[in-house]
Amino acid sequence: MKKLIKYTKGSACARNLLLENGFDDLIDFPLDLFVSGLGATILYKPMINSDGRIIFGKKNTIIEINDGISFEAKKRFTIAHEIGHLIMHKGVDIHNDNEATMSWFNNKEKQAKNGRVEYEANQFASELLMPSAIFYEKQKGIKFSPQLLRDLSIFFKTSLTSVAFKYIELGDHPICLFHSYNKTVKYWMRNIDFPHFIIDKTKLVPPEDSVAMEFFEKGKIYTKEKSKQPIWKSTWLELKNWENDNDFNFYEFCIITPMYNTVISVVWEE
Ligand SMILES: [Zn+2]
């Protein structure tokens, strides 16, 4: 069965831009060149508290990218995000982007105009770098695992976090994500088909027996081979009183960014 791909304003815009320019994807195409083709110029320079920004001039548009970004995936996402502003948000003077504006979790809940604009730019970037139709085909028929997310991240040259968010929308296996920062659950999201009830722990500490908490309490980061950790259903989800924790096979895979003290817990049932 083919999945119906739903486009948001941002992702539809990215899809159209690819189509209009004759691209199926930009996986092996230099983004700098793509930006030049759109009439803007990328400038790499040292920046403080900023990953990238776009400056709309009367005639020319400059996209500045922090030359201190060491991860290729992050650099590509930042450029793609700025292209989103270029295409969708012309004339808003300057957009300044950092970890906060490009976070998947920070923007969606914000109703402020700024939050919406950033959310659109992130949706745009996700689609530009990981076209939905290709993403869907790439994961189809493959059993869900941390390795699948890693393989997709390598293929699309995007971060594990971006891939996990895309998987929630398009992946075949229902998963949910919990974002924790500084030992506090900030937000959660689930695939539309996820069949279990999630205990809302927003603004609370992560569950005592979660893998996320193991990182916050003990600094534990599992190796690749052990990154799929068995947990109880009751760890993150509601266990009905007629259910038994032993009857379920749940797992948690944590995407940890020690520098920002954040954990994304990917939770799924096998
Ligand atoms: Zn932005």
Tab-separated table of C-alpha atoms and ligand atoms in Angstrom:
chain	number	residue	atom	x	y	z
A	1	MET	CA	0.000	0.000	0.000
A	2	LYS	CA	1.315	3.408	-0.865
A	3	LYS	CA	1.275	5.938	1.883
A	4	LEU	CA	-0.568	9.172	1.302
A	5	ILE	CA	1.987	11.904	1.810
A	6	LYS	CA	0.576	14.983	3.452
A	7	TYR	CA	2.402	18.194	2.768
A	8	THR	CA	2.452	21.182	5.077
A	9	LYS	CA	2.939	24.708	3.790
A	10	GLY	CA	6.708	24.466	4.276
A	11	SER	CA	7.171	20.990	2.843
A	12	ALA	CA	4.909	21.671	-0.153
A	13	CYS	CA	6.967	24.738	-0.921
A	14	ALA	CA	10.210	22.710	-0.864
A	15	ARG	CA	8.699	20.042	-3.059
A	16	ASN	CA	7.613	22.636	-5.601
A	17	LEU	CA	11.025	24.266	-5.581
A	18	LEU	CA	12.692	20.927	-6.382
A	19	LEU	CA	10.176	20.220	-9.145
A	20	GLU	CA	10.469	23.689	-10.659
A	21	ASN	CA	14.237	23.345	-10.811
A	22	GLY	CA	14.235	19.842	-12.188
A	23	PHE	CA	15.575	18.031	-9.145
A	24	ASP	CA	14.350	14.812	-7.569
A	25	ASP	CA	16.578	15.475	-4.580
A	26	LEU	CA	19.695	17.368	-3.517
A	27	ILE	CA	21.437	14.478	-1.798
A	28	ASP	CA	24.544	14.681	-3.967
A	29	PHE	CA	24.200	18.242	-5.161
A	30	PRO	CA	26.199	21.042	-3.487
A	31	LEU	CA	23.769	23.300	-1.650
A	32	ASP	CA	25.981	26.355	-2.250
A	33	LEU	CA	25.444	25.920	-5.948
A	34	PHE	CA	21.730	25.439	-5.512
A	35	VAL	CA	21.561	28.678	-3.506
A	36	SER	CA	23.488	30.552	-6.226
A	37	GLY	CA	20.986	29.297	-8.757
A	38	LEU	CA	18.239	30.864	-6.664
A	39	GLY	CA	20.023	34.192	-6.767
A	40	ALA	CA	21.459	34.318	-3.260
A	41	THR	CA	25.026	34.030	-2.013
A	42	ILE	CA	26.353	31.927	0.849
A	43	LEU	CA	29.020	33.448	3.009
A	44	TYR	CA	30.854	31.335	5.600
A	45	LYS	CA	32.101	33.338	8.552
A	46	PRO	CA	32.596	33.091	12.307
A	47	MET	CA	29.352	33.859	14.124
A	48	ILE	CA	28.503	34.136	17.798
A	49	ASN	CA	25.292	32.538	19.130
A	50	SER	CA	24.108	31.956	15.606
A	51	ASP	CA	24.274	29.110	13.107
A	52	GLY	CA	23.017	31.036	10.152
A	53	ARG	CA	21.070	34.039	9.047
A	54	ILE	CA	19.628	35.589	5.959
A	55	ILE	CA	19.883	39.224	5.016
A	56	PHE	CA	17.521	40.502	2.361
A	57	GLY	CA	19.068	43.424	0.505
A	58	LYS	CA	17.328	45.565	-2.064
A	59	LYS	CA	19.033	43.658	-4.857
A	60	ASN	CA	20.889	40.729	-3.375
A	61	THR	CA	20.312	38.265	-0.613
A	62	ILE	CA	23.129	36.996	1.558
A	63	ILE	CA	22.950	33.784	3.558
A	64	GLU	CA	25.553	33.749	6.287
A	65	ILE	CA	26.550	30.388	7.729
A	66	ASN	CA	28.672	29.925	10.821
A	67	ASP	CA	31.961	28.426	9.665
A	68	GLY	CA	32.388	26.822	13.078
A	69	ILE	CA	29.654	24.233	12.414
A	70	SER	CA	31.565	20.988	12.309
A	71	PHE	CA	28.790	18.553	11.445
A	72	GLU	CA	28.006	18.353	7.755
A	73	ALA	CA	24.405	17.391	8.554
A	74	LYS	CA	23.913	20.493	10.680
A	75	LYS	CA	25.490	22.733	8.058
A	76	ARG	CA	23.202	21.336	5.369
A	77	PHE	CA	20.132	21.691	7.557
A	78	THR	CA	21.017	25.299	8.397
A	79	ILE	CA	21.470	26.176	4.719
A	80	ALA	CA	18.210	24.419	3.801
A	81	HIS	CA	16.411	26.288	6.599
A	82	GLU	CA	17.704	29.621	5.262
A	83	ILE	CA	16.606	28.663	1.735
A	84	GLY	CA	13.165	28.195	3.292
A	85	HIS	CA	13.240	31.795	4.537
A	86	LEU	CA	14.530	32.904	1.132
A	87	ILE	CA	11.620	31.307	-0.682
A	88	MET	CA	8.816	31.815	1.815
A	89	HIS	CA	9.642	34.775	4.016
A	90	LYS	CA	11.065	37.416	1.767
A	91	GLY	CA	11.253	40.907	3.054
A	92	VAL	CA	11.391	40.167	6.764
A	93	ASP	CA	14.767	41.947	6.936
A	94	ILE	CA	16.961	39.553	8.863
A	95	HIS	CA	16.385	36.095	10.235
A	96	ASN	CA	18.846	34.966	12.824
A	97	ASP	CA	18.941	31.232	13.475
A	98	ASN	CA	20.426	29.126	16.208
A	99	GLU	CA	19.796	25.918	18.114
A	100	ALA	CA	16.488	27.294	19.411
A	101	THR	CA	14.922	28.444	16.143
A	102	MET	CA	15.961	25.248	14.370
A	103	SER	CA	14.769	22.897	17.069
A	104	TRP	CA	11.826	20.740	16.093
A	105	PHE	CA	10.290	20.972	19.492
A	106	ASN	CA	10.586	24.643	20.323
A	107	ASN	CA	8.599	26.078	17.486
A	108	LYS	CA	5.559	24.004	16.949
A	109	GLU	CA	3.913	24.928	20.201
A	110	LYS	CA	4.589	28.615	19.800
A	111	GLN	CA	1.659	30.416	18.306
A	112	ALA	CA	3.667	33.583	17.871
A	113	LYS	CA	4.353	34.544	14.290
A	114	ASN	CA	8.039	34.009	14.781
A	115	GLY	CA	7.506	30.425	15.884
A	116	ARG	CA	5.315	29.683	12.870
A	117	VAL	CA	7.857	31.114	10.478
A	118	GLU	CA	10.608	28.979	11.992
A	119	TYR	CA	8.414	25.902	11.954
A	120	GLU	CA	7.711	26.459	8.262
A	121	ALA	CA	11.401	26.874	7.524
A	122	ASN	CA	12.155	23.624	9.377
A	123	GLN	CA	9.439	21.748	7.498
A	124	PHE	CA	10.847	23.184	4.306
A	125	ALA	CA	14.399	22.112	5.163
A	126	SER	CA	13.276	18.607	6.067
A	127	GLU	CA	11.527	18.151	2.730
A	128	LEU	CA	14.303	19.754	0.714
A	129	LEU	CA	16.899	17.390	2.190
A	130	MET	CA	14.665	14.327	2.588
A	131	PRO	CA	11.966	14.351	-0.100
A	132	SER	CA	8.991	12.465	1.332
A	133	ALA	CA	8.490	10.095	-1.591
A	134	ILE	CA	12.147	9.009	-1.490
A	135	PHE	CA	12.156	8.784	2.312
A	136	TYR	CA	9.095	6.575	2.265
A	137	GLU	CA	10.603	4.226	-0.323
A	138	LYS	CA	13.904	4.013	1.584
A	139	GLN	CA	12.327	2.812	4.821
A	140	LYS	CA	9.584	0.668	3.295
A	141	GLY	CA	9.709	-2.964	4.324
A	142	ILE	CA	12.628	-2.506	6.699
A	143	LYS	CA	12.140	-3.421	10.339
A	144	PHE	CA	12.348	-0.399	12.616
A	145	SER	CA	15.589	-0.097	14.596
A	146	PRO	CA	18.138	2.555	15.620
A	147	GLN	CA	20.251	1.270	12.730
A	148	LEU	CA	17.486	2.099	10.257
A	149	LEU	CA	17.489	5.693	11.524
A	150	ARG	CA	21.295	5.768	11.255
A	151	ASP	CA	21.220	4.406	7.709
A	152	LEU	CA	18.630	6.999	6.683
A	153	SER	CA	20.679	9.733	8.335
A	154	ILE	CA	23.764	8.690	6.360
A	155	PHE	CA	21.849	8.368	3.121
A	156	PHE	CA	20.144	11.764	3.377
A	157	LYS	CA	23.103	13.498	5.090
A	158	THR	CA	20.834	14.772	7.840
A	159	SER	CA	20.901	14.431	11.616
A	160	LEU	CA	19.369	11.497	13.477
A	161	THR	CA	16.909	13.907	15.060
A	162	SER	CA	15.662	15.197	11.695
A	163	VAL	CA	15.354	11.626	10.470
A	164	ALA	CA	13.406	10.570	13.572
A	165	PHE	CA	10.923	13.410	13.028
A	166	LYS	CA	10.519	12.507	9.402
A	167	TYR	CA	10.024	8.874	10.368
A	168	ILE	CA	7.192	9.839	12.724
A	169	GLU	CA	5.341	11.312	9.745
A	170	LEU	CA	6.170	8.742	7.109
A	171	GLY	CA	7.629	5.626	8.655
A	172	ASP	CA	5.863	2.281	8.513
A	173	HIS	CA	6.299	1.471	12.200
A	174	PRO	CA	4.478	3.538	14.842
A	175	ILE	CA	6.933	5.284	17.154
A	176	CYS	CA	6.827	8.128	19.626
A	177	LEU	CA	9.430	10.678	20.655
A	178	PHE	CA	10.065	12.388	23.956
A	179	HIS	CA	12.306	15.403	24.103
A	180	SER	CA	13.998	16.033	27.451
A	181	TYR	CA	16.264	18.895	28.349
A	182	ASN	CA	18.073	19.398	31.641
A	183	LYS	CA	16.226	16.453	33.206
A	184	THR	CA	12.816	17.821	32.213
A	185	VAL	CA	10.461	16.448	29.576
A	186	LYS	CA	9.744	19.298	27.191
A	187	TYR	CA	7.534	17.782	24.578
A	188	TRP	CA	6.386	14.525	23.085
A	189	MET	CA	5.066	13.452	19.737
A	190	ARG	CA	3.765	10.258	18.292
A	191	ASN	CA	2.974	8.684	15.008
A	192	ILE	CA	-0.706	8.946	14.168
A	193	ASP	CA	-1.001	5.138	14.299
A	194	PHE	CA	0.714	4.747	17.656
A	195	PRO	CA	-1.758	2.581	19.512
A	196	HIS	CA	-0.909	3.338	23.146
A	197	PHE	CA	-1.795	6.100	25.518
A	198	ILE	CA	1.083	8.316	26.513
A	199	ILE	CA	1.389	9.634	30.033
A	200	ASP	CA	1.926	13.352	29.664
A	201	LYS	CA	5.096	14.144	31.537
A	202	THR	CA	5.634	17.577	30.021
A	203	LYS	CA	7.504	19.796	32.492
A	204	LEU	CA	8.172	16.776	34.745
A	205	VAL	CA	11.303	14.689	35.190
A	206	PRO	CA	11.699	11.747	32.788
A	207	PRO	CA	10.573	8.375	34.202
A	208	GLU	CA	12.933	6.961	36.818
A	209	ASP	CA	13.492	3.751	34.796
A	210	SER	CA	13.894	5.414	31.387
A	211	VAL	CA	17.090	5.399	29.345
A	212	ALA	CA	16.850	9.200	29.183
A	213	MET	CA	17.042	9.354	32.977
A	214	GLU	CA	20.068	7.068	32.974
A	215	PHE	CA	21.854	9.730	30.971
A	216	PHE	CA	20.750	12.609	33.197
A	217	GLU	CA	21.518	10.777	36.445
A	218	LYS	CA	24.596	8.776	35.530
A	219	GLY	CA	25.815	10.248	32.258
A	220	LYS	CA	25.226	6.851	30.643
A	221	ILE	CA	25.437	6.777	26.841
A	222	TYR	CA	25.050	3.342	25.261
A	223	THR	CA	27.239	2.191	22.416
A	224	LYS	CA	25.727	1.736	18.977
A	225	GLU	CA	25.363	-2.005	19.517
A	226	LYS	CA	23.471	-1.532	22.787
A	227	SER	CA	21.534	1.600	21.895
A	228	LYS	CA	18.275	-0.347	21.597
A	229	GLN	CA	17.384	-0.750	25.256
A	230	PRO	CA	14.434	-2.796	26.515
A	231	ILE	CA	12.040	-0.837	28.745
A	232	TRP	CA	8.659	-1.507	30.333
A	233	LYS	CA	5.503	-0.344	28.693
A	234	SER	CA	4.779	1.495	31.935
A	235	THR	CA	8.031	3.449	31.665
A	236	TRP	CA	6.646	6.048	29.233
A	237	LEU	CA	3.137	4.784	28.531
A	238	GLU	CA	-0.020	4.110	30.411
A	239	LEU	CA	-0.380	0.536	31.541
A	240	LYS	CA	-4.084	-0.259	31.853
A	241	ASN	CA	-4.993	-2.075	35.020
A	242	TRP	CA	-5.798	-5.285	33.148
A	243	GLU	CA	-2.455	-5.237	31.350
A	244	ASN	CA	0.794	-6.786	32.470
A	245	ASP	CA	4.148	-5.144	31.784
A	246	ASN	CA	5.611	-8.570	30.974
A	247	ASP	CA	3.319	-8.961	27.965
A	248	PHE	CA	4.899	-6.111	26.000
A	249	ASN	CA	8.174	-5.637	24.165
A	250	PHE	CA	9.015	-1.964	24.327
A	251	TYR	CA	12.317	-0.327	23.505
A	252	GLU	CA	13.906	3.072	23.959
A	253	PHE	CA	16.669	4.488	21.788
A	254	CYS	CA	18.136	7.780	22.969
A	255	ILE	CA	19.591	10.404	20.674
A	256	ILE	CA	21.752	12.315	23.120
A	257	THR	CA	23.430	15.676	22.613
A	258	PRO	CA	25.626	16.153	25.684
A	259	MET	CA	26.639	19.662	24.585
A	260	TYR	CA	23.040	20.876	24.933
A	261	ASN	CA	22.081	18.387	27.640
A	262	THR	CA	19.204	17.134	25.518
A	263	VAL	CA	17.843	13.661	24.947
A	264	ILE	CA	15.359	12.524	22.328
A	265	SER	CA	13.895	9.197	23.405
A	266	VAL	CA	12.547	7.142	20.532
A	267	VAL	CA	10.070	4.630	21.973
A	268	TRP	CA	8.472	1.759	20.091
A	269	GLU	CA	6.901	-1.657	20.524
A	270	GLU	CA	8.180	-4.686	18.709
B	1	ZN	ZN	14.946	30.616	10.806
